[in-house]
Short mmCIF file of C-alpha atoms in Angstrom, two decimals:
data_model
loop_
_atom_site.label_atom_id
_atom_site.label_comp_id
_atom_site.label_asym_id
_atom_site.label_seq_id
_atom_site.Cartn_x
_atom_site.Cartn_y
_atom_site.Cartn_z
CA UNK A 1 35.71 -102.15 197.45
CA UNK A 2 32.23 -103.55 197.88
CA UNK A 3 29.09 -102.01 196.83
CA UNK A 4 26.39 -100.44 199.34
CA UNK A 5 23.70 -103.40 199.25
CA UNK A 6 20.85 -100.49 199.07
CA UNK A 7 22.47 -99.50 195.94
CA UNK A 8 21.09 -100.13 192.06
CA UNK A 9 24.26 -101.68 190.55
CA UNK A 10 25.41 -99.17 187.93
CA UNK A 11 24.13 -99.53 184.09
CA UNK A 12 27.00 -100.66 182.13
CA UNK A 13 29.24 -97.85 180.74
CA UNK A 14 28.80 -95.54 183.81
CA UNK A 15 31.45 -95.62 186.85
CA UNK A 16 31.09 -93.79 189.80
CA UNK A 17 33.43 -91.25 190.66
CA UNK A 18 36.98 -92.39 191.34
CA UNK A 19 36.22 -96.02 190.06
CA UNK A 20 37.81 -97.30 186.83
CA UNK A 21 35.28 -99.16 184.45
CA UNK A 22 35.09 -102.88 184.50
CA UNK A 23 36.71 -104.63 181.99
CA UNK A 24 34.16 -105.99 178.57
CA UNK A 25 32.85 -109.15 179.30
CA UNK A 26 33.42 -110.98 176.06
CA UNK A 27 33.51 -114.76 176.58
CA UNK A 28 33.83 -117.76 173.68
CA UNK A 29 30.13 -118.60 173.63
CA UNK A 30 29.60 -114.85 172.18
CA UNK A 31 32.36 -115.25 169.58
CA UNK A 32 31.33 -118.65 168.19
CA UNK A 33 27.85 -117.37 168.16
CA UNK A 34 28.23 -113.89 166.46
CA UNK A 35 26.65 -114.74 162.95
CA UNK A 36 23.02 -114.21 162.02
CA UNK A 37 20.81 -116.58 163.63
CA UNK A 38 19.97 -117.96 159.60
CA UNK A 39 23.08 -119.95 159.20
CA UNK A 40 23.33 -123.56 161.06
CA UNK A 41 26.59 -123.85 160.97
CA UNK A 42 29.32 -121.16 160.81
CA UNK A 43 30.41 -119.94 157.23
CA UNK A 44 33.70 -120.43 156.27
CA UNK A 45 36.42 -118.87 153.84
CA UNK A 46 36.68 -119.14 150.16
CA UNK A 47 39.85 -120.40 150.72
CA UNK A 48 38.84 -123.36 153.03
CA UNK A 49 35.66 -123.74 151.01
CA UNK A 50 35.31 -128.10 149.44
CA UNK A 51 34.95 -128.12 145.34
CA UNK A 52 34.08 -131.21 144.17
CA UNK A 53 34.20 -132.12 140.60
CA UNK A 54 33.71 -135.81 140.44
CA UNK A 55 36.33 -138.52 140.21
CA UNK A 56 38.66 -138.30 136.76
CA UNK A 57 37.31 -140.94 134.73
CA UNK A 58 33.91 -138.67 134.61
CA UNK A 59 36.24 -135.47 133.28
CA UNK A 60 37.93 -137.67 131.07
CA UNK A 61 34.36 -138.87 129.61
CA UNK A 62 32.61 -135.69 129.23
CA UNK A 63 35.99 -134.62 127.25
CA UNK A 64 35.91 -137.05 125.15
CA UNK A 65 32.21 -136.59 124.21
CA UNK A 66 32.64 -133.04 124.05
CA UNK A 67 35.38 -133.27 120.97
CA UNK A 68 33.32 -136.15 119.32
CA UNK A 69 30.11 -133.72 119.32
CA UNK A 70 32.74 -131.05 117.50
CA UNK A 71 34.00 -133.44 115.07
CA UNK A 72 30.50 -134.62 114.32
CA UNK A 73 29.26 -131.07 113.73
CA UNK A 74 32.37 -130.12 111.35
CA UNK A 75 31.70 -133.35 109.30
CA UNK A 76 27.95 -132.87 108.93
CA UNK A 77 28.77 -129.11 107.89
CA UNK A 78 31.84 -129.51 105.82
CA UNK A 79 29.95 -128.62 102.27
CA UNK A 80 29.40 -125.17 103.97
CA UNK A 81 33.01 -124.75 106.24
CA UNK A 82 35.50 -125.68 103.11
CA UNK A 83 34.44 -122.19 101.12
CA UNK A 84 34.24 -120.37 103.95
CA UNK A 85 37.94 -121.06 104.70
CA UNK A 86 38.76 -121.06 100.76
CA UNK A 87 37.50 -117.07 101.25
CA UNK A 88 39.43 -116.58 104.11
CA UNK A 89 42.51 -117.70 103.42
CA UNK A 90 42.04 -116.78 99.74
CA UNK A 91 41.67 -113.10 101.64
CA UNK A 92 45.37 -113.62 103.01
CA UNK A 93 46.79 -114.45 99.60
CA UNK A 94 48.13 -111.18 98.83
CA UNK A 95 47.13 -110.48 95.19
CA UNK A 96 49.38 -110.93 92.50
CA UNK A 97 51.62 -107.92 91.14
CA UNK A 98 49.95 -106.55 88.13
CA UNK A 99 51.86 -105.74 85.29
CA UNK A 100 52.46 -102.06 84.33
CA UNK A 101 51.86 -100.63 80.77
CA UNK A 102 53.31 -97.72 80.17
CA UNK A 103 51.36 -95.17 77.78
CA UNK A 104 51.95 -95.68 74.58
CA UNK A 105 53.23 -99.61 74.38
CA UNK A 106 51.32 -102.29 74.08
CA UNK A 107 51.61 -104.90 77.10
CA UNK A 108 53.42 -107.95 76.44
CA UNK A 109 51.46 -111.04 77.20
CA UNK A 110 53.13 -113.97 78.76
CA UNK A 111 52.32 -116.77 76.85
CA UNK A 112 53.73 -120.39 77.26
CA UNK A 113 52.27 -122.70 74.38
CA UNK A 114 53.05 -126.06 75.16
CA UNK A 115 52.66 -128.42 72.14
CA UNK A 116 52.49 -132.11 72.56
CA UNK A 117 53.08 -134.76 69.46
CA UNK A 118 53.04 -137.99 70.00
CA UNK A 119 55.92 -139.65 69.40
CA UNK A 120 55.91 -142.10 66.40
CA UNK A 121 55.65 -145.91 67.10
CA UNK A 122 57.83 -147.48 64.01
CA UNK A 123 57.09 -151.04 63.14
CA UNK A 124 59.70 -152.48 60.33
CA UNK A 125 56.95 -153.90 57.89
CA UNK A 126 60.26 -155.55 56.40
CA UNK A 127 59.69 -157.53 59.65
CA UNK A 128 56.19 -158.64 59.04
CA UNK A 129 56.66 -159.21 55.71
CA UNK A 130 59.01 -161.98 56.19
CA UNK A 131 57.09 -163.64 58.84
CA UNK A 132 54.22 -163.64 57.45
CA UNK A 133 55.76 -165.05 54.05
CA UNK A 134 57.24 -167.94 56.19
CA UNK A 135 53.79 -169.11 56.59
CA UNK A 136 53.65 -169.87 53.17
CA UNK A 137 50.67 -171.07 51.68
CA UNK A 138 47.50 -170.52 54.38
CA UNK A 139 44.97 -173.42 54.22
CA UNK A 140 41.75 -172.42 55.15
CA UNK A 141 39.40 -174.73 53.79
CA UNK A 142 39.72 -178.42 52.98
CA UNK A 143 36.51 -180.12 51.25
CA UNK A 144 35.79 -183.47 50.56
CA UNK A 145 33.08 -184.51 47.62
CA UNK A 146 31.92 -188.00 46.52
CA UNK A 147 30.89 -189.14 43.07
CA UNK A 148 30.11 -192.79 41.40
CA UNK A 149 31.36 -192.37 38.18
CA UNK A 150 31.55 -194.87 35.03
CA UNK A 151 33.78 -195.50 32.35
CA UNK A 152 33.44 -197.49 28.92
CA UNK A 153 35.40 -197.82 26.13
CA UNK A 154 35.59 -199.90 22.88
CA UNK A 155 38.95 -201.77 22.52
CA UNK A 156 40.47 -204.42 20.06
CA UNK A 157 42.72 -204.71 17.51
CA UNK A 158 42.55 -203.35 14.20
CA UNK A 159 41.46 -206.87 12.35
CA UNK A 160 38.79 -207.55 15.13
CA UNK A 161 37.19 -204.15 14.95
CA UNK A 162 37.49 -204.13 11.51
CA UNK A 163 35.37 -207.70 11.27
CA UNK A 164 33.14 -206.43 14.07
CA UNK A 165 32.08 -203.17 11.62
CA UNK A 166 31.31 -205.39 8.88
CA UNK A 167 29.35 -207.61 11.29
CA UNK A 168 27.04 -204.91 12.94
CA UNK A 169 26.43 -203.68 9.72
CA UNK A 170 24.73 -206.49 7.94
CA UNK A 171 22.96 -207.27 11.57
CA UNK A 172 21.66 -203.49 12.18
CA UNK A 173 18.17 -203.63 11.43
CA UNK A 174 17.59 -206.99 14.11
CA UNK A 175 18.07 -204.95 16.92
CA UNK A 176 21.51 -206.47 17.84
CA UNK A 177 24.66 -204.39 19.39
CA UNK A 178 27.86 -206.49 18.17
CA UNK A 179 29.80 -203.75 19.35
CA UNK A 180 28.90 -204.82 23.05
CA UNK A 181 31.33 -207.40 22.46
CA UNK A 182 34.52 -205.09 22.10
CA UNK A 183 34.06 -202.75 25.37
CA UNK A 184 35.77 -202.46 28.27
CA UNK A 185 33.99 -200.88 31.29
CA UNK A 186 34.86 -199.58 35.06
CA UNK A 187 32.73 -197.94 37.44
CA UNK A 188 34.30 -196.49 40.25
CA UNK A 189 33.35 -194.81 43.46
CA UNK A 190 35.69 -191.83 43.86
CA UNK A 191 36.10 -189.37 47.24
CA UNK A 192 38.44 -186.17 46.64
CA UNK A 193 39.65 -183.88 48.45
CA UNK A 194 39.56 -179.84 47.63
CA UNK A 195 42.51 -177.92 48.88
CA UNK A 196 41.59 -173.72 49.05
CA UNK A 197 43.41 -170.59 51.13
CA UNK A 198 46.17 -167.67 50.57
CA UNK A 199 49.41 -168.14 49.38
CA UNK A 200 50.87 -165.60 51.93
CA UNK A 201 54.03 -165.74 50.02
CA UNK A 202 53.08 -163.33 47.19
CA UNK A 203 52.16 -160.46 49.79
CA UNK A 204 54.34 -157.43 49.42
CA UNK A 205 55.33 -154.75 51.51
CA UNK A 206 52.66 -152.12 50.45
CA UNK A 207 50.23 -154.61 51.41
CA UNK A 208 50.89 -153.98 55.07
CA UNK A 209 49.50 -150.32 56.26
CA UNK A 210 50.47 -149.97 60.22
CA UNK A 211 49.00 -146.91 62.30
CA UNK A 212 50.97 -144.16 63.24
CA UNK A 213 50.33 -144.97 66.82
CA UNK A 214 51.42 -148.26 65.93
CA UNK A 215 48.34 -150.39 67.54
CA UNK A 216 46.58 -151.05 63.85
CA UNK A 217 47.61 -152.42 60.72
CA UNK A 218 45.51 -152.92 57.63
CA UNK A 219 46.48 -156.03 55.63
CA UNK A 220 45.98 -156.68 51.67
CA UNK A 221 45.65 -160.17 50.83
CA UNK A 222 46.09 -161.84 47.84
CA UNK A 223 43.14 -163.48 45.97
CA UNK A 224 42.09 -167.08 47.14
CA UNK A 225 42.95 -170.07 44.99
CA UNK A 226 42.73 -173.49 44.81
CA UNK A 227 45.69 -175.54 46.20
CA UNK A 228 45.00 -179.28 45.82
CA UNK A 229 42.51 -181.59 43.71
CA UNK A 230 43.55 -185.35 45.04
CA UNK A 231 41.81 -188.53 44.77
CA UNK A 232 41.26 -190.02 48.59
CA UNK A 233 42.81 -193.38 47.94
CA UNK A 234 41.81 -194.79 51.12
CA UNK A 235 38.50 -193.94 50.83
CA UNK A 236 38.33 -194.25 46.94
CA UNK A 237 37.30 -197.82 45.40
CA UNK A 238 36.37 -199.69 42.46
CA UNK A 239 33.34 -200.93 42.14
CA UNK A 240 32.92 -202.97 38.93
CA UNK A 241 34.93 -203.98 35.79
CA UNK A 242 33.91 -205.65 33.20
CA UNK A 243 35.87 -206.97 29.94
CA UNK A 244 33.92 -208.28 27.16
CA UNK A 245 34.70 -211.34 25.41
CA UNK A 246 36.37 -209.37 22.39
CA UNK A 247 37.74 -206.65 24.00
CA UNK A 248 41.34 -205.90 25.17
CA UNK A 249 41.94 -204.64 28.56
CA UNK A 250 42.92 -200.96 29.20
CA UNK A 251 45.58 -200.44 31.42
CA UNK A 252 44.84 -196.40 31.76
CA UNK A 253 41.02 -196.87 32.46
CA UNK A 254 41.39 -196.34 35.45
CA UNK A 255 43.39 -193.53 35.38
CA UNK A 256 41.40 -192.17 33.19
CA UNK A 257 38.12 -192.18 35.65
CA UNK A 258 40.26 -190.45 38.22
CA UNK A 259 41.76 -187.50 36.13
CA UNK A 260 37.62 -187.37 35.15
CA UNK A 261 36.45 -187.36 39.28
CA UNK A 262 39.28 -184.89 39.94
CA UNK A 263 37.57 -181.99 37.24
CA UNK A 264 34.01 -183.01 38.26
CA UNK A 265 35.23 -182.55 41.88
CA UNK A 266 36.27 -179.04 41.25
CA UNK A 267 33.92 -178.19 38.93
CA UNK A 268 31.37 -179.08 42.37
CA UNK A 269 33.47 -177.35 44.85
CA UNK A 270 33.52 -174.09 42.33
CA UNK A 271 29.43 -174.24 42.33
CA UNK A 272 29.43 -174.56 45.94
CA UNK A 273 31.34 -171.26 46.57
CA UNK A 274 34.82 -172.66 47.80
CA UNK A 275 36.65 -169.54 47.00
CA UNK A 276 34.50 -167.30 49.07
CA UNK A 277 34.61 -169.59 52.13
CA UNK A 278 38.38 -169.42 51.44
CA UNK A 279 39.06 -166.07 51.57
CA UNK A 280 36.33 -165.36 54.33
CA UNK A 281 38.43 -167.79 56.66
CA UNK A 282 41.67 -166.03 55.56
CA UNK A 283 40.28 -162.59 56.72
CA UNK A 284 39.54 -164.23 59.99
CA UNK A 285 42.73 -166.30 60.74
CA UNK A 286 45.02 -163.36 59.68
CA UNK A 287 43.10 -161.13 62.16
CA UNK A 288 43.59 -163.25 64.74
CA UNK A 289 47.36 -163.93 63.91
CA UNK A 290 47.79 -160.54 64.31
CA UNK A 291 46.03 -159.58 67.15
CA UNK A 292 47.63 -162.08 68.78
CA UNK A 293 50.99 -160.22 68.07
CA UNK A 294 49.67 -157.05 69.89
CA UNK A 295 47.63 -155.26 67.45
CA UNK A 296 44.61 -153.50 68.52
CA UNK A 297 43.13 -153.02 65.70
CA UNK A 298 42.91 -155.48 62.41
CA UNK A 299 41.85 -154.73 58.75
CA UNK A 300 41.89 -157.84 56.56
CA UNK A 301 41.43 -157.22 53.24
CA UNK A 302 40.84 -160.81 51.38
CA UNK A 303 39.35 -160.80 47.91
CA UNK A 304 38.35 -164.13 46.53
CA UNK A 305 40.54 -165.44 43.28
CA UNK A 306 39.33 -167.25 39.99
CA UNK A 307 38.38 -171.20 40.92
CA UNK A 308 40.88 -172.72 38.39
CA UNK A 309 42.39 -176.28 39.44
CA UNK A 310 46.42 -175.32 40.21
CA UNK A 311 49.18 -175.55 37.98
CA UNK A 312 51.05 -178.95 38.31
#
């Protein structure tokens, strides 16, 4: 049914009488467009909404520096963290039971005593005895002195000495030695050699005192003597002998001059001291000997002996 031309067309949401109202014009354009007029573009769902987070290597990185700046902080407080969790876990230690008394007895402490000794180190001085002993006699100093030494002596037989007695005495007062006539003379340069040490033979077995922990030892020594008085006959020579014109030759001169050097040689090497300088290089070879066997600690008693030449 058409409308009258001269007609206002009806307001929307009135109907004339016996019409039914037109149907809502709602088209696309309105839907798309039903937002406030702020927004560009139309808003969409959380569901539907884009997160972005990077790429992985980036959450991988910050990670990683995340847990290094932790470990860094723990280490640079760690003086202050350690009693801190000492306290706390010491808090979750449940105390220890404590011990009832009941009145009128005295409590009964628990007491472990725990005693240590050392246990003995035994060293059979039997053992060192005999080795050392084997060593026999212990050189420790060896001297050689020099001398030039003369010799003269008046020999002949009976008859001739008798006539040469007679002789000197009528000639006495001119000054002349008749006796001259009947000598026999050596001189002799003479180099011998001076034998000192310990005779290691005589020690006994109280002379060795050894440590209870076994690492020292204390050592008595027997005095130092004199070993050896000997001539040098390489070096040894003589140097003149003369035989006067009267006089018989001695066959024992010579030994005679030696037997002399060989006193005068110790008698030189006693002056000098030969018996301390024995003993002090005793003390020090027998230290070594022994610390050299595993000792730590040495005590060396040498004395020095009498400087007598030794029994032949």
């Amino acid at each position: 049914m058409q409308q009258p031309p001269d007609q206002p067309p009806p307001r929307r949401g009135t109907t004339r009488p016996g019409e039914l109202p037109p149907p809502p014009s709602i088209t696309v354009q309105r839907i798309e467009h039903d937002y406030d007029d702020d927004y560009a573009t139309p808003r969409l769902s959380a569901r539907h909404e884009p997160t972005s987070f990077g790429n992985g290597c980036t959450v991988w990185l910050v990670g990683l520096l995340g847990i290094v700046a932790v470990l860094a902080l723990i280490s640079t407080n760690l003086g202050s963290i350690l009693p801190a969790v000492g306290l706390f876990v010491g808090q979750l230690t449940p105390p220890e039971p404590v011990a009832t008394v009941v009145a009128g007895t005295a409590p009964t402490p628990n007491v472990i005593t725990v005693v240590v000794t050392p246990t003995p180190i035994v060293i059979d001085r039997g053992v060192l005895l005999r080795r050392t002993q084997n060593l026999n006699r212990l050189i420790t100093v060896t001297n050689t002195y020099d001398d030039r030494l003369e010799r003269a002596v008046t020999s002949s037989d009976p008859n001739t000495q008798q006539l040469i007695n007679t002789i000197d005495s009528m000639i006495k007062g001119f000054g002349l030695d008749v006796q001259e006539l009947t000598r026999d003379s050596i001189t002799m340069v003479i180099y011998a050699d001076v034998e000192a040490g310990v005779d290691l033979s005589k020690l006994q077995e109280d002379d060795f005192l050894v440590d209870p922990d076994g690492k020292g030892i204390r050592i008595n020594l027997p005095p130092s003597e004199i070993f050896n008085v000997a001539i040098n006959n390489k070096l040894s020579y003589v140097e003149q002998r003369t035989t006067k014109l009267l006089a018989r030759p001695q066959k024992e001169l010579e030994s005679e001059v030696r037997l002399l050097a060989e006193e005068l040689t110790l008698r030189k090497a006693c002056e000098l001291g030969i018996m301390y300088v024995a003993a002090d290089n005793a003390e020090t070879n027998v230290r070594r000997l022994f610390e050299f066997a595993g000792f730590e600690r040495v005590d060396v008693n040498a004395p020095a002996g009498d400087c007598v030449a030794p029994n032949r």
